[in-house]
mmCIF file of C-alpha atoms in Angstrom:
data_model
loop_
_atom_site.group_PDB
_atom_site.id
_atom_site.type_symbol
_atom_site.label_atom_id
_atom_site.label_comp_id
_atom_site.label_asym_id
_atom_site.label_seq_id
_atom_site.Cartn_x
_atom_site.Cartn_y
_atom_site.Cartn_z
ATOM 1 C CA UNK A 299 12.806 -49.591 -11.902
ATOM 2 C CA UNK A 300 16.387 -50.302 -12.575
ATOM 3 C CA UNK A 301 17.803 -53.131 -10.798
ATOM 4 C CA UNK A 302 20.964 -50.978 -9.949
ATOM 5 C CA UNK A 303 18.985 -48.240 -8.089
ATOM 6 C CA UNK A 304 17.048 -50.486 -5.544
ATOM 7 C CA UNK A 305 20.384 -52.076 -4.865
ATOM 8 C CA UNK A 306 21.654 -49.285 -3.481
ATOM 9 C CA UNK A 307 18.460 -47.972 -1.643
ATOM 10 C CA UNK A 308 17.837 -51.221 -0.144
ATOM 11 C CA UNK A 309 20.296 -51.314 2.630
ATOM 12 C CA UNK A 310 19.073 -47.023 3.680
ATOM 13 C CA UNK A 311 14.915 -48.594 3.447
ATOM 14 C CA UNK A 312 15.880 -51.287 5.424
ATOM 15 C CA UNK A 313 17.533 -49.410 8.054
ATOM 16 C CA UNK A 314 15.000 -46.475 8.171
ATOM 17 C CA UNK A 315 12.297 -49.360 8.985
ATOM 18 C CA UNK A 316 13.939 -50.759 11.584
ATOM 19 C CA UNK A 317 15.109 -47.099 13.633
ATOM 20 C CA UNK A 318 11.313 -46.770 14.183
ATOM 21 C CA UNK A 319 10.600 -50.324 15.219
ATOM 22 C CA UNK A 320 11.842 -53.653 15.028
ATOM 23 C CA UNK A 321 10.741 -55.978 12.129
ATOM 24 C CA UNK A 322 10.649 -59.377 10.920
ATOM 25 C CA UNK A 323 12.045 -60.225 7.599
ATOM 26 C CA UNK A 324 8.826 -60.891 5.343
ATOM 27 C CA UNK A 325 7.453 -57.868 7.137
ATOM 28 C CA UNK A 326 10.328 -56.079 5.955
ATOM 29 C CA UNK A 327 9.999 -57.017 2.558
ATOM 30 C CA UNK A 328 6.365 -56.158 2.806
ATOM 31 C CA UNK A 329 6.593 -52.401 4.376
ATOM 32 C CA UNK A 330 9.238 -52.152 1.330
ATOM 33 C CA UNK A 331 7.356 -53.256 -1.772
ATOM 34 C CA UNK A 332 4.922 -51.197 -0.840
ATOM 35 C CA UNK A 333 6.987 -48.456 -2.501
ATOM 36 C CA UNK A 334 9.161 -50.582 -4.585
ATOM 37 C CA UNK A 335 9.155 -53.750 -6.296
ATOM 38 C CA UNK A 336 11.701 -56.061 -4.780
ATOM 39 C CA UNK A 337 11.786 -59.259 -3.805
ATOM 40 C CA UNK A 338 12.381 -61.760 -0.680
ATOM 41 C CA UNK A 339 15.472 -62.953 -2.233
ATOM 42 C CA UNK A 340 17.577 -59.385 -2.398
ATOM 43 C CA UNK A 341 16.448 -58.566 1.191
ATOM 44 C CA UNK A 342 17.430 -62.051 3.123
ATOM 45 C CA UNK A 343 21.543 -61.401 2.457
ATOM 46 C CA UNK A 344 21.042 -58.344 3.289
ATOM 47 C CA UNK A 345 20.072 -58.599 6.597
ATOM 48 C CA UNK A 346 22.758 -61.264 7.175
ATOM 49 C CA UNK A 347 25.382 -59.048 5.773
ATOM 50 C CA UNK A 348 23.924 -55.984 8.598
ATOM 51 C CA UNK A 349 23.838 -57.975 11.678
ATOM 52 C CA UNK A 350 26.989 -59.852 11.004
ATOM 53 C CA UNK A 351 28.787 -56.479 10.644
ATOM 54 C CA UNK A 352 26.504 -55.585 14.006
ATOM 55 C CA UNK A 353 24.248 -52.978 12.818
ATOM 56 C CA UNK A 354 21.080 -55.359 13.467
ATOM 57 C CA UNK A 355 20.617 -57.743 16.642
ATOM 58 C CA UNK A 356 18.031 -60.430 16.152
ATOM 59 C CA UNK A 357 15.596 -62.433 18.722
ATOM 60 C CA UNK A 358 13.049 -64.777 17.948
ATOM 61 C CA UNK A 359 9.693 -64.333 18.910
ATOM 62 C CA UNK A 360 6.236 -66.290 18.587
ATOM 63 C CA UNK A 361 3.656 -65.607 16.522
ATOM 64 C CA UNK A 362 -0.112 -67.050 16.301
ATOM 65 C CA UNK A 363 -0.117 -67.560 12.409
ATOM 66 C CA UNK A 364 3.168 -70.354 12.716
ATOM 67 C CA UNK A 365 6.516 -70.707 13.600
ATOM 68 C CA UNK A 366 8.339 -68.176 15.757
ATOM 69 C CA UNK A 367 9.737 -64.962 13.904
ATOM 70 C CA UNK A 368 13.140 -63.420 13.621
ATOM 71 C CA UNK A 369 12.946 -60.144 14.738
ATOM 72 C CA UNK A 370 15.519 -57.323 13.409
ATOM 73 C CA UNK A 371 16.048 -54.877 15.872
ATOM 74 C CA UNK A 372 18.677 -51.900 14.928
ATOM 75 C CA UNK A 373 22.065 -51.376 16.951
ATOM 76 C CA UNK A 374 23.383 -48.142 18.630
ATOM 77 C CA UNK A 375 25.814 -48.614 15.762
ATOM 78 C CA UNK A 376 23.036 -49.451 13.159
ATOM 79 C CA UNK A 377 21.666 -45.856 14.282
ATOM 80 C CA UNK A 378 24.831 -44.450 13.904
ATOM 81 C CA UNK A 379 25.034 -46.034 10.329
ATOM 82 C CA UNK A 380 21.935 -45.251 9.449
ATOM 83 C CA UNK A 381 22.545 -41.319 10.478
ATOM 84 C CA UNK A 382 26.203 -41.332 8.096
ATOM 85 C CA UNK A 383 23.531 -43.357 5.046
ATOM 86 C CA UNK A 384 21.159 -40.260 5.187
ATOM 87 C CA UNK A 385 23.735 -37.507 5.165
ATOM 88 C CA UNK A 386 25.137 -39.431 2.398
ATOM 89 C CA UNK A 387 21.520 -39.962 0.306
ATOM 90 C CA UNK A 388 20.875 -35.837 0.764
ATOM 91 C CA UNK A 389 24.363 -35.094 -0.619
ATOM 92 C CA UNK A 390 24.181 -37.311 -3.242
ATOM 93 C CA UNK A 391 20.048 -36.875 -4.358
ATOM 94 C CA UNK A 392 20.823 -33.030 -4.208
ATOM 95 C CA UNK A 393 23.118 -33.438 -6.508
ATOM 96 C CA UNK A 394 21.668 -35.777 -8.674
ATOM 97 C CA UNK A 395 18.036 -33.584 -8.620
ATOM 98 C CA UNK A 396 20.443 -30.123 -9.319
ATOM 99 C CA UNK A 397 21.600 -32.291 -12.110
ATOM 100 C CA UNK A 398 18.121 -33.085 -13.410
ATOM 101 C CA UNK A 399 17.247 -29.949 -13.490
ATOM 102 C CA UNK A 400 20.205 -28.407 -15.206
ATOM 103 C CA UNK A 401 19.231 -31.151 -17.796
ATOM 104 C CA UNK A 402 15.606 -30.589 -17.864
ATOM 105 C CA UNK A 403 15.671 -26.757 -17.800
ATOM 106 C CA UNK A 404 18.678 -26.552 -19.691
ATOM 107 C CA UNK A 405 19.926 -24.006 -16.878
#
């Protein structure tokens, strides 16, 4: 998949995740890939770039396989992000499906 479009869906998967529960970062990554292919490496600054701008708080907690985990847990203004991001992907995947179509169908 091009690099470009998981870029920009990265920061919307990532914040979808977390408004249904909060998530360590490998889990994260995990719950992610499962859909598409990225790696540890693009999703680490991105969580450092959310909670510094406050969308994410984070608490560490233990866990029975090692060292304690970093938990992300989303923000009343993460939500409110995260509600603007999703208007944002309709309007723009509407367009870019009506688009598609025109192209495909030649409509």
């Amino acid at each position: 998949m091009n690099v470009q479009f998981k870029k920009g869906v990265l920061e919307l998967c990532v914040l979808v995740l977390l408004n249904k529960q909060d998530r360590y970062g490998y889990e994260l990554v995990q719950k992610i890939s499962e859909q598409i292919d990225i790696s540890e490496g693009s999703a680490y600054p991105l969580l450092r770039r959310l909670t510094k701008e406050g969308y994410f708080t984070t608490y560490l907690k233990e866990s029975s396989e090692g060292p304690p985990r970093k938990y992300y847990k989303l923000t009343d203004n993460g939500r409110a992000y995260l509600h603007d991001l999703l208007h944002e992907w309709k309007e723009f995947s509407n367009g870019v499906n009506h688009l598609i179509e025109e192209g495909v169908n030649g409509e």
